[in-house]
Short mmCIF file of C-alpha atoms in Angstrom, two decimals:
data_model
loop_
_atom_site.label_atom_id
_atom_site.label_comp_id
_atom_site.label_asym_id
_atom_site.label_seq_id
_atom_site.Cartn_x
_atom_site.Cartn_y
_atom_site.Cartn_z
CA UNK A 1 127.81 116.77 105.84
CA UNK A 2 127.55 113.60 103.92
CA UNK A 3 124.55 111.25 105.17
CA UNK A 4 125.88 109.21 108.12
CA UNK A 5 124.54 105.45 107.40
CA UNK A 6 127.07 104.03 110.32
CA UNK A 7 125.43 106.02 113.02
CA UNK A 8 122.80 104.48 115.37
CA UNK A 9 121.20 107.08 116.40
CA UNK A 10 117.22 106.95 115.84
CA UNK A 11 116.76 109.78 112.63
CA UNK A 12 115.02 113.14 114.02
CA UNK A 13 113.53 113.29 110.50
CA UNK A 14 111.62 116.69 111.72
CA UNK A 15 114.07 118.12 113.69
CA UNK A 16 114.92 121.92 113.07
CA UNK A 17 119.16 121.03 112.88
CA UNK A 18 118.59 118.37 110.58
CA UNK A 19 121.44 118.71 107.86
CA UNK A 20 120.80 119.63 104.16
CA UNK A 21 121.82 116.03 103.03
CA UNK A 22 120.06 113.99 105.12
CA UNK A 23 117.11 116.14 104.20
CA UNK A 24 117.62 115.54 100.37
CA UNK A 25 117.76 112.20 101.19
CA UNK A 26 114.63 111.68 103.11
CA UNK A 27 113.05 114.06 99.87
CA UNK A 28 114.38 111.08 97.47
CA UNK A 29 113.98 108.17 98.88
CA UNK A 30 110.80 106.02 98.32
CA UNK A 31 108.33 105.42 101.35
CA UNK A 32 108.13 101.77 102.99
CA UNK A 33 111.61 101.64 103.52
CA UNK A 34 112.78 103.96 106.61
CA UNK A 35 109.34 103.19 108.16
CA UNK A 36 106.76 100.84 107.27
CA UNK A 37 103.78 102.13 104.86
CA UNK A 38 100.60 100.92 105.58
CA UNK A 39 99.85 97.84 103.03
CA UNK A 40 96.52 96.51 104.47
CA UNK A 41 95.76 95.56 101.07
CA UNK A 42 98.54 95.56 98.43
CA UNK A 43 98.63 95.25 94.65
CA UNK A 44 101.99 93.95 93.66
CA UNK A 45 102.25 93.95 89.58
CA UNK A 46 105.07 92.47 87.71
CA UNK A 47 105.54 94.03 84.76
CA UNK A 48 108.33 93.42 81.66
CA UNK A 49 109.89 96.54 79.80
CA UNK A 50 110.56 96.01 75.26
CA UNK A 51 111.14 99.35 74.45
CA UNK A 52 113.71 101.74 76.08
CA UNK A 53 112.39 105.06 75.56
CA UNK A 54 108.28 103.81 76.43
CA UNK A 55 109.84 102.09 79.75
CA UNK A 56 112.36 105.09 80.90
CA UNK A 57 108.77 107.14 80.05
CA UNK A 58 106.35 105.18 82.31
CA UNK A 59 108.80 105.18 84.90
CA UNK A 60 109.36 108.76 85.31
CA UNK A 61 105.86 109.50 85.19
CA UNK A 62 105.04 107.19 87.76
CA UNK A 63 107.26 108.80 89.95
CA UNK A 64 106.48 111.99 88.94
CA UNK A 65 102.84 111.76 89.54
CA UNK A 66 102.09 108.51 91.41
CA UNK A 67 105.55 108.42 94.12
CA UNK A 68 105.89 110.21 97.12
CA UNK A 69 108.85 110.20 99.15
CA UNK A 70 109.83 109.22 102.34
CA UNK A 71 109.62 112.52 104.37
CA UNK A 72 105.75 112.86 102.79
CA UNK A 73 105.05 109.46 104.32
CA UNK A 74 106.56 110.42 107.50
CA UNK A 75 105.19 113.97 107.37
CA UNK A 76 101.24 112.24 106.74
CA UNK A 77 101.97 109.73 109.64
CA UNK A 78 102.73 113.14 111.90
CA UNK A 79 99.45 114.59 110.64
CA UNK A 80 97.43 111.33 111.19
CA UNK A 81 98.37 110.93 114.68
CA UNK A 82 97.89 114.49 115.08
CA UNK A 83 94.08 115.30 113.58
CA UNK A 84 94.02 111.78 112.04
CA UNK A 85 93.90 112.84 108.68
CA UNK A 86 94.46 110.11 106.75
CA UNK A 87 97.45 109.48 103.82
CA UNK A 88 97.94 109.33 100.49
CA UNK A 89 98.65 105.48 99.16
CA UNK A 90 101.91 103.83 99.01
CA UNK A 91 103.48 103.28 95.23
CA UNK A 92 106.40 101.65 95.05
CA UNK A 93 108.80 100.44 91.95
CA UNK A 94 111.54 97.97 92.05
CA UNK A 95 114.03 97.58 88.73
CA UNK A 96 115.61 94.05 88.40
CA UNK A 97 119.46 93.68 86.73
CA UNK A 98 117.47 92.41 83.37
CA UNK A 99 114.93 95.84 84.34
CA UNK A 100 118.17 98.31 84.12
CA UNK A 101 119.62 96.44 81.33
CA UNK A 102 116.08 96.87 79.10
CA UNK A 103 116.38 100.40 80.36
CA UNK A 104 119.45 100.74 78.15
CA UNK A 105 122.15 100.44 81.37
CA UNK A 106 125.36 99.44 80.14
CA UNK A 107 127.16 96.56 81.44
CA UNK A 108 129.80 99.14 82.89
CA UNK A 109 126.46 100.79 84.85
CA UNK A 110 125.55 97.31 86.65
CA UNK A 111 129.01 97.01 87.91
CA UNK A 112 128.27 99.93 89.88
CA UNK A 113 125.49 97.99 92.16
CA UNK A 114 128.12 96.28 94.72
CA UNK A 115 125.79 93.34 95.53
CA UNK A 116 126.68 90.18 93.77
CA UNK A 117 123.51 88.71 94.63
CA UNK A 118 121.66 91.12 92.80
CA UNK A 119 124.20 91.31 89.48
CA UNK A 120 123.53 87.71 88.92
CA UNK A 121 119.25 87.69 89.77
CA UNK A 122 117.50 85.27 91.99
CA UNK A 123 117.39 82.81 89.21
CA UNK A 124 121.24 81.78 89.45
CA UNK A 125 120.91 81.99 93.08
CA UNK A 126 118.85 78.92 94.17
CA UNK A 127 121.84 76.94 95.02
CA UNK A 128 122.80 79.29 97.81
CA UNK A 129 119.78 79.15 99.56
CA UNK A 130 118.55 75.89 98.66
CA UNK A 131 115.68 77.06 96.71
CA UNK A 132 113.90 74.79 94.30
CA UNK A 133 114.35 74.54 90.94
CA UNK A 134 113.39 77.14 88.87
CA UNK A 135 111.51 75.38 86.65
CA UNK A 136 108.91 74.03 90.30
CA UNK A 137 108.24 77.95 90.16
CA UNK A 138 105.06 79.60 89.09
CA UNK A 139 105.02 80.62 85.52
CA UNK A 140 104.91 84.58 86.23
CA UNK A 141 108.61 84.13 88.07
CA UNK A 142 110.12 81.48 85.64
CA UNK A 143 109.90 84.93 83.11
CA UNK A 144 112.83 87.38 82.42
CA UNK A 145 110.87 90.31 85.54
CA UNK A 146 112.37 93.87 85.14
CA UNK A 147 110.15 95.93 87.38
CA UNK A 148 108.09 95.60 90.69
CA UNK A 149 105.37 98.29 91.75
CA UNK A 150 103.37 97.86 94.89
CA UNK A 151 100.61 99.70 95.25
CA UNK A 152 99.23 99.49 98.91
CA UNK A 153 97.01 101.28 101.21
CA UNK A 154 94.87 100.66 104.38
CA UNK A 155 91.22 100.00 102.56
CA UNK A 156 90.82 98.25 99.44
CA UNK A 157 89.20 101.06 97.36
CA UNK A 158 92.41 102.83 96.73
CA UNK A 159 94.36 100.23 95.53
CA UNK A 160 91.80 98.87 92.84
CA UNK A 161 91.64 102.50 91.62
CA UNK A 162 95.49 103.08 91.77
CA UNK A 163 96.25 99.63 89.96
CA UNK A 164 93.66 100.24 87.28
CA UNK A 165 95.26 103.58 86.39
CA UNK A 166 98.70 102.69 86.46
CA UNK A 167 98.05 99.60 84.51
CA UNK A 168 95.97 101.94 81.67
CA UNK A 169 99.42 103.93 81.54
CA UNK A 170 101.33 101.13 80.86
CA UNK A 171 103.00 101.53 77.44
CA UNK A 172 101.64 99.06 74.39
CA UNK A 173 105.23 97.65 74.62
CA UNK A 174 105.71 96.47 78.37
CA UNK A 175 103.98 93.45 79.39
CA UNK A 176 102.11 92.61 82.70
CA UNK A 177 103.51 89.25 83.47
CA UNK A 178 101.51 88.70 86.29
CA UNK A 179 100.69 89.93 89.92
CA UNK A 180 99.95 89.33 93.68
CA UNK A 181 97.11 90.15 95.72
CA UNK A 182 97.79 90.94 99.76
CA UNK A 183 95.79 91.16 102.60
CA UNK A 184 96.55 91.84 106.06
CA UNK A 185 94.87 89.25 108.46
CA UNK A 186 94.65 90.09 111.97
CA UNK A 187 94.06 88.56 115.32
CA UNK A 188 91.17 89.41 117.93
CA UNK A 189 93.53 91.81 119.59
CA UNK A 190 94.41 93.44 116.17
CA UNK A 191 98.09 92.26 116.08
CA UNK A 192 98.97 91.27 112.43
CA UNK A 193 99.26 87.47 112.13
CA UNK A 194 100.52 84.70 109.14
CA UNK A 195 98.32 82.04 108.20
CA UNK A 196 99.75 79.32 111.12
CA UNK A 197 97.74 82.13 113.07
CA UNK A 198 100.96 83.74 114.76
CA UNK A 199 102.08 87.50 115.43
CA UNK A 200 104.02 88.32 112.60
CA UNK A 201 106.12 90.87 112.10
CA UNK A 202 107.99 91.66 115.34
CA UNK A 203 111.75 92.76 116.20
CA UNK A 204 112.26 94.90 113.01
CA UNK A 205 115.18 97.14 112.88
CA UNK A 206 114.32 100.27 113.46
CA UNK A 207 115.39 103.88 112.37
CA UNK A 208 113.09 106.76 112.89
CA UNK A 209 113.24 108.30 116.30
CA UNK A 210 109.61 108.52 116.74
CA UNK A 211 109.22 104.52 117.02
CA UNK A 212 112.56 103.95 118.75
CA UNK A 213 111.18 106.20 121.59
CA UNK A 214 108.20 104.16 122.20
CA UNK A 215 109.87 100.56 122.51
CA UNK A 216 111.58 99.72 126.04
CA UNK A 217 115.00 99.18 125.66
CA UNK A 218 116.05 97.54 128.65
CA UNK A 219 117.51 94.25 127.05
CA UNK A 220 116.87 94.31 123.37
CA UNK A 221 117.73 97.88 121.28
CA UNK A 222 115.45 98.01 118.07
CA UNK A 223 117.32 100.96 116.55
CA UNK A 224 119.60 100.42 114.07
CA UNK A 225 121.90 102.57 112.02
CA UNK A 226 120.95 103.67 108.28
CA UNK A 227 123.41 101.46 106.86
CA UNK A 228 121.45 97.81 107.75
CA UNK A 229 119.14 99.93 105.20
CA UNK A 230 120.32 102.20 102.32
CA UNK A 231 123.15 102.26 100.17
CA UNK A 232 123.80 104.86 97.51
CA UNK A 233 121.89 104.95 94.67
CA UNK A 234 125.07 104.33 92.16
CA UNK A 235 123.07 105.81 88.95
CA UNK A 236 121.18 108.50 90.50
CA UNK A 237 122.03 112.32 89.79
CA UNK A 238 123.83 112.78 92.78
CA UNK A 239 124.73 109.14 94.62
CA UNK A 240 126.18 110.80 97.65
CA UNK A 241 122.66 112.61 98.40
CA UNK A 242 120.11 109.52 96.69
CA UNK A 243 119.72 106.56 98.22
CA UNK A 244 117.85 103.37 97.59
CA UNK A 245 117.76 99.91 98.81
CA UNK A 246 118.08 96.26 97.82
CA UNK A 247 114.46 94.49 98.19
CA UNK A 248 113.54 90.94 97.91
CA UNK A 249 110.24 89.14 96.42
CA UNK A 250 109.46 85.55 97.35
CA UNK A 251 106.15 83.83 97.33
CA UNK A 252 105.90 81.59 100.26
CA UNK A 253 102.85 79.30 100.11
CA UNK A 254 101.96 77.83 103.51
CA UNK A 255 100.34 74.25 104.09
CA UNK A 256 98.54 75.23 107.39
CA UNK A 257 97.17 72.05 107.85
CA UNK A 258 100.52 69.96 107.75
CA UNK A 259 101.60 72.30 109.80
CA UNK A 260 98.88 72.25 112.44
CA UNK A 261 99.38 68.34 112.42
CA UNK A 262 102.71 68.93 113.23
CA UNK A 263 101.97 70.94 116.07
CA UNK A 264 99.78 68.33 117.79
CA UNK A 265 102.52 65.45 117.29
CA UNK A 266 105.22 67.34 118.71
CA UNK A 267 102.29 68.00 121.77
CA UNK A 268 101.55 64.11 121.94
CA UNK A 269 105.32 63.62 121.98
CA UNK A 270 105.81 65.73 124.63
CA UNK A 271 103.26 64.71 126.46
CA UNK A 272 101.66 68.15 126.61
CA UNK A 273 98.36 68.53 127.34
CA UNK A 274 95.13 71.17 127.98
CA UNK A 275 96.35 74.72 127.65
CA UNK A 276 100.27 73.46 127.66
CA UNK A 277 99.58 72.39 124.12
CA UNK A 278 100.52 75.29 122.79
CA UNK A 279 103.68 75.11 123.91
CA UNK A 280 104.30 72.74 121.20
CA UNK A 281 103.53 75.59 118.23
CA UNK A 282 105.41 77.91 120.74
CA UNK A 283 109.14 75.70 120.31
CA UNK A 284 108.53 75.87 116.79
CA UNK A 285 108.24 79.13 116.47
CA UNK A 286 109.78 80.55 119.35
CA UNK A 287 106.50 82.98 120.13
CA UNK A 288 102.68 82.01 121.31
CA UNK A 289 100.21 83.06 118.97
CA UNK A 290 99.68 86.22 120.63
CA UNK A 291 103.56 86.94 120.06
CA UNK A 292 104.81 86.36 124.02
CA UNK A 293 108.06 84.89 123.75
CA UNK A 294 108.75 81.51 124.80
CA UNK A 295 111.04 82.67 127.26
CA UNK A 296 108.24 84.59 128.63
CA UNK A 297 106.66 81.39 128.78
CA UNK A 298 103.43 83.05 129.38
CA UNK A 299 102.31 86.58 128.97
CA UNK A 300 101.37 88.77 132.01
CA UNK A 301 98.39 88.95 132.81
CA UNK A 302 96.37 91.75 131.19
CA UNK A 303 99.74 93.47 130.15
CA UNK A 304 100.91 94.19 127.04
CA UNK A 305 103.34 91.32 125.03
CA UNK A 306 106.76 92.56 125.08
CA UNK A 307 109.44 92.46 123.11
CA UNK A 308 112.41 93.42 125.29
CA UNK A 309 114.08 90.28 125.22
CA UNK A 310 117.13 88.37 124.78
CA UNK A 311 117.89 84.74 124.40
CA UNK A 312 121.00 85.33 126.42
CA UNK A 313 119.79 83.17 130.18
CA UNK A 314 118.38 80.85 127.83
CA UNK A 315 120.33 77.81 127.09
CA UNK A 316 117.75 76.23 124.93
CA UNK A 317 115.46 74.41 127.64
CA UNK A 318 112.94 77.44 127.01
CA UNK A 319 113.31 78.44 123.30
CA UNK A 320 114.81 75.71 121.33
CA UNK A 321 117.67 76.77 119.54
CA UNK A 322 116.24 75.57 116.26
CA UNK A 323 112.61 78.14 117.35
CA UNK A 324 112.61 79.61 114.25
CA UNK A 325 113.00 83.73 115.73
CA UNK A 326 115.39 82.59 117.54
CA UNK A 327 117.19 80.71 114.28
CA UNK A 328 116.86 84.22 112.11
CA UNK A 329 117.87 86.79 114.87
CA UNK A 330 119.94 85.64 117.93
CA UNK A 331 119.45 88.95 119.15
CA UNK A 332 122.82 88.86 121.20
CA UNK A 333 124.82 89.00 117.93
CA UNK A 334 124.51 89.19 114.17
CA UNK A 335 122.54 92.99 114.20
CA UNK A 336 124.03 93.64 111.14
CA UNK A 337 122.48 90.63 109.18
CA UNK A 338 119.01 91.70 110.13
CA UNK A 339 116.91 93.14 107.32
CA UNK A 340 113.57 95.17 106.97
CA UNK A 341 110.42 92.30 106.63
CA UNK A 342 107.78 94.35 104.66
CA UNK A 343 105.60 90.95 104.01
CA UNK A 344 101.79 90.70 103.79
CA UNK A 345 100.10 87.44 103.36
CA UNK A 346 97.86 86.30 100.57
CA UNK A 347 95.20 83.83 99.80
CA UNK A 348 91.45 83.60 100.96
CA UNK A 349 90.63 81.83 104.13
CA UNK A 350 87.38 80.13 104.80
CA UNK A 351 88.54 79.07 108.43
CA UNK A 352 89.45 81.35 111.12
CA UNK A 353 93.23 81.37 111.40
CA UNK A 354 93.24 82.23 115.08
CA UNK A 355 91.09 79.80 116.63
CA UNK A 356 91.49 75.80 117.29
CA UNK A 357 89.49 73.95 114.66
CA UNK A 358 90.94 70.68 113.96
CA UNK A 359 93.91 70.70 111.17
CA UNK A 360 91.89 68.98 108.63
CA UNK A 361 89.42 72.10 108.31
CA UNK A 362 92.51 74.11 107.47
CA UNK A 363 94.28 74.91 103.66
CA UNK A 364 96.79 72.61 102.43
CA UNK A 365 98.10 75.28 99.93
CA UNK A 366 97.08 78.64 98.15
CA UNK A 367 97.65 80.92 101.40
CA UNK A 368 100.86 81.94 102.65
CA UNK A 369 103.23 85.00 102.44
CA UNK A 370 104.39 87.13 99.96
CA UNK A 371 108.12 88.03 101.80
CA UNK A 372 109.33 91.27 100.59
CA UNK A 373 112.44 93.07 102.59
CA UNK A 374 115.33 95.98 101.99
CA UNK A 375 118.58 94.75 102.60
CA UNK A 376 121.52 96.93 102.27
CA UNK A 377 123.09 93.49 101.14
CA UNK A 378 121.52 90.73 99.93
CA UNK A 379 124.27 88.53 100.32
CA UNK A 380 125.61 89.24 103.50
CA UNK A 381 121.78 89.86 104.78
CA UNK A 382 118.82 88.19 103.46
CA UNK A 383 120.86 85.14 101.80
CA UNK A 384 122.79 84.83 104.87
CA UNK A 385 119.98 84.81 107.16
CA UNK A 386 118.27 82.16 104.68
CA UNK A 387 121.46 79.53 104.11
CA UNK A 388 124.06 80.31 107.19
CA UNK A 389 121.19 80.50 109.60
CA UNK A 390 117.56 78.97 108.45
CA UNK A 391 119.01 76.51 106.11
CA UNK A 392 121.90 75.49 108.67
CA UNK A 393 121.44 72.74 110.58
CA UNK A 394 124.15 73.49 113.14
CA UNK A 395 123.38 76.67 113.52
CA UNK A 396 123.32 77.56 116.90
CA UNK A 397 124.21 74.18 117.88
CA UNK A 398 125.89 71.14 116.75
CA UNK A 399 122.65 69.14 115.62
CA UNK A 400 119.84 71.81 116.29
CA UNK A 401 118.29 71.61 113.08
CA UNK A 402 116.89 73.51 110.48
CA UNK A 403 114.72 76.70 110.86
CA UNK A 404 111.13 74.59 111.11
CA UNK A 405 109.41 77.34 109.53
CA UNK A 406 111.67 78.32 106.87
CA UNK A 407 114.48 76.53 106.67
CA UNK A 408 114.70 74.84 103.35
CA UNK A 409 117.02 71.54 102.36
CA UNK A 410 117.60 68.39 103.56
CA UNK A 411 116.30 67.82 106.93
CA UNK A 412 118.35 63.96 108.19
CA UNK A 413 120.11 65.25 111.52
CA UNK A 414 117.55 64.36 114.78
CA UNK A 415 116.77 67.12 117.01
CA UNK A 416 115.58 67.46 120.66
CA UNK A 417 113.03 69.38 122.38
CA UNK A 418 112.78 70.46 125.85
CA UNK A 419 110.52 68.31 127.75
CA UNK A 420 109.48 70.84 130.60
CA UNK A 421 109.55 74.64 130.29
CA UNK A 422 112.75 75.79 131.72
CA UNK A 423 114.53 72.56 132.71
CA UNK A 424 117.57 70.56 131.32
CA UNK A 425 115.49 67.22 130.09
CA UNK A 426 115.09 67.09 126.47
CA UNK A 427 112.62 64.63 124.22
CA UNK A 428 114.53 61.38 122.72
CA UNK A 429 116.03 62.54 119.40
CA UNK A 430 113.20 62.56 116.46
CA UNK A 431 113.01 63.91 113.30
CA UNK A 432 112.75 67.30 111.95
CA UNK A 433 109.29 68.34 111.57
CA UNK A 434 108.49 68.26 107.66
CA UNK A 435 109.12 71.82 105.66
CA UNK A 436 105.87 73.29 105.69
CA UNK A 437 106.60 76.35 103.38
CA UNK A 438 107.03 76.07 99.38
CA UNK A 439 108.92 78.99 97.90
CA UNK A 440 107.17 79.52 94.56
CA UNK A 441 109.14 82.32 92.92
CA UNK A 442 110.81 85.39 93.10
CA UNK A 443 113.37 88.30 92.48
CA UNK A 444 115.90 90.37 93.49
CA UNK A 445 115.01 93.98 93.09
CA UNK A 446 116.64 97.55 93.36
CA UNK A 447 114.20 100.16 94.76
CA UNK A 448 116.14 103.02 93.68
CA UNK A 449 115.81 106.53 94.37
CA UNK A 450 113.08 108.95 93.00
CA UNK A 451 115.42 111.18 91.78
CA UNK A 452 117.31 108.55 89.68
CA UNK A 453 113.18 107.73 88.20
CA UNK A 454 112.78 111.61 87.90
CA UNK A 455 116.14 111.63 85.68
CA UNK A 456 115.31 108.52 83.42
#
């Protein structure tokens, strides 16, 4: 039975009556994708290919002795929770349209990948998303990139040794063009946070049974079928059996302090004082730091922050339409544009993210996210979320604004905010709050399947 990717059911990966193909799949496809990989610290090396035969070389023997796949990953989380013995490190390898074509893909091959978005590179795609010009990016992603490999793992010892090997396989021909350094950063109740000091990474589509079964479900159902995910791998061995995934790279630096001043204005505007402050942050993002939504308005006390939620009772006097989760997934519709986030953020901090110091003791640049996420489309997923949503500024509403977070563009309609949690008054119109975020580079990336790597 062909692999189902329309089906919603959470994958049984383990199950005894799981079919041959979805097996060969899971024994294929690269880790990180179905489930996330641990990536406390993460390598991420850029790397160009000059010679066919040395690059098809380096790439099969990466994934011959370097890749696992996905049921490995899946099998070592099992065993960790079981007699918590720990895993193996996470290698992945992303091939750009310029990566397949140095490869020695015909042009006839690259019509095979159905994603325009990809065909034409992130280069020729700023104008969709209102990126800046490529020339504003950093030098590494201004060059001609044909291959990501991420190299992660949950200490830092790993990952030096990993990246050190791999890069003393690299043949004389290829070129390391440059690379990223990640580190998770983490809030006093362990929760992964970005560098405005906010729970990151929340509401992710999910597909494996065993983490479907331990979210509540009442209002908001993380599982999602294969196909938000994976597409066929169009020049693997056997495309109905190998899958792989569409992945995006951006490099998101973060002024914190702007930010932070932001955050206080909007308070004084408001009028919001002592521990209602944080309300302010709270409308912008549409989350407290700990991650309660602002619906919530606060969390329980001593119980766990949940994520069972829909804007649906909400008609903006809690979470402004414009809160930036709320901007990038409405929750009520538009499941199918959600994508996979896989981000870590980068850059050392002298400061403590969490706490309150004043916003001039925090970084005006060299911190901030490195985005990465599968898409089974990047058009009609991550470049949809980014200009029809983020970079929309009527999107949900006539005049709500641009995502405040990550909405890029020009920012001349006035928006509102609620005045009081819950209630109908809104602020006199003011001005968007000022982008905070500088995209400084990317690509679009296949992350194809380890049997197509196997074959090259």
């Amino acid at each position: 039975m062909p692999v189902d990717l329309t089906n919603a059911q959470p994958l049984a990966w383990d199950s005894a009556t799981l079919d041959t193909d979805t097996k060969v799949m899971l024994d294929n496809l690269q880790p990180n994708i179905l489930r996330a990989h641990v990536r406390e610290h993460l390598s991420v090396l850029f790397v160009r290919f000059n010679d066919i035969p040395e690059g098809r070389r380096f790439l099969r023997h990466l994934a011959e002795t370097r890749m696992k796949s996905a049921r490995k990953h899946l099998e070592e989380i099992r065993d960790f929770a079981g007699n918590r013995t720990s895993g193996t490190p996470y290698v992945g390898v992303g091939i750009s349209k310029a990566g397949y074509r140095d490869l020695g893909h015909s042009v006839e091959d690259m019509r095979r990948f159905g994603d325009k978005a990809f065909r034409d590179g992130m280069k020729r795609r700023g104008a969709e998303i209102d990126d800046p010009a490529v020339d504003q990016w950093e030098n590494c992603y201004q060059r001609e990139i044909h291959a990501v490999i991420l190299i992660g793992d949950a200490t830092p010892e790993p990952v030096a040794a990993l990246r050190e090997e791999i890069l003393g396989e690299l043949p004389a021909s290829a070129r390391l063009l440059g690379e990223e350094t990640g580190q998770g950063m983490r809030n006093p109740a362990g929760d992964g946070i970005e560098h405005f000091g906010y729970v990151d990474g929340r509401s992710q589509p999910l597909f494996v049974k065993d983490e479907v079964d331990k979210e509540p479900k009442e209002h908001w159902n993380p599982a999602f079928p294969l196909g938000n995910i994976l597409v066929a791998d169009p020049l693997a061995p056997n495309p109905g059996r190998h899958f792989g995934s569409y992945f995006v790279f951006r490099k998101l630096e973060q002024d914190v302090r702007a930010f932070k001043v932001i955050e206080q204005e909007l308070a004084d505007n408001l009028g919001l004082a002592g521990a209602d402050c944080d309300r302010a942050g709270a409308m912008l993002i549409g989350r407290f730091k700990d991650g309660t939504p602002i619906t919530a308005k606060a969390r329980p006390a001593g119980g766990p922050v949940s994520n069972d939620f829909t804007f649906d009772a909400d008609d903006g006097s809690k979470c402004p339409f414009s809160g930036h989760i709320r901007k990038t997934n409405p929750r009520s519709f538009g499941r199918e544009v959600l994508m996979v986030r896989r981000g870590q953020t980068y850059g050392v901090r002298t400061d403590d993210p969490w706490d309150d110091s004043p916003p001039e003791t925090r970084p005006s640049g060299e911190v901030g996210l490195l985005f990465m996420a599968f898409n089974s489309s990047l058009v009609s997923q991550f470049e949809f979320t980014q200009h029809s949503w983020a970079d929309n500024p009527d999107f949900q509403q006539p005049g709500t604004g641009h995502d405040p977070v990550i909405g890029q563009g020009d920012r001349n309609v006035k928006v509102t905010f609620p005045k009081v949690w819950g209630r109908p008054e809104q602020s006199a119109p003011q001005a968007q709050v000022a982008q905070t975020i500088t995209m400084k580079g990317g690509e679009y990336f296949f992350m194809p399947s380890l049997a197509y790597l196997r074959a090259l």
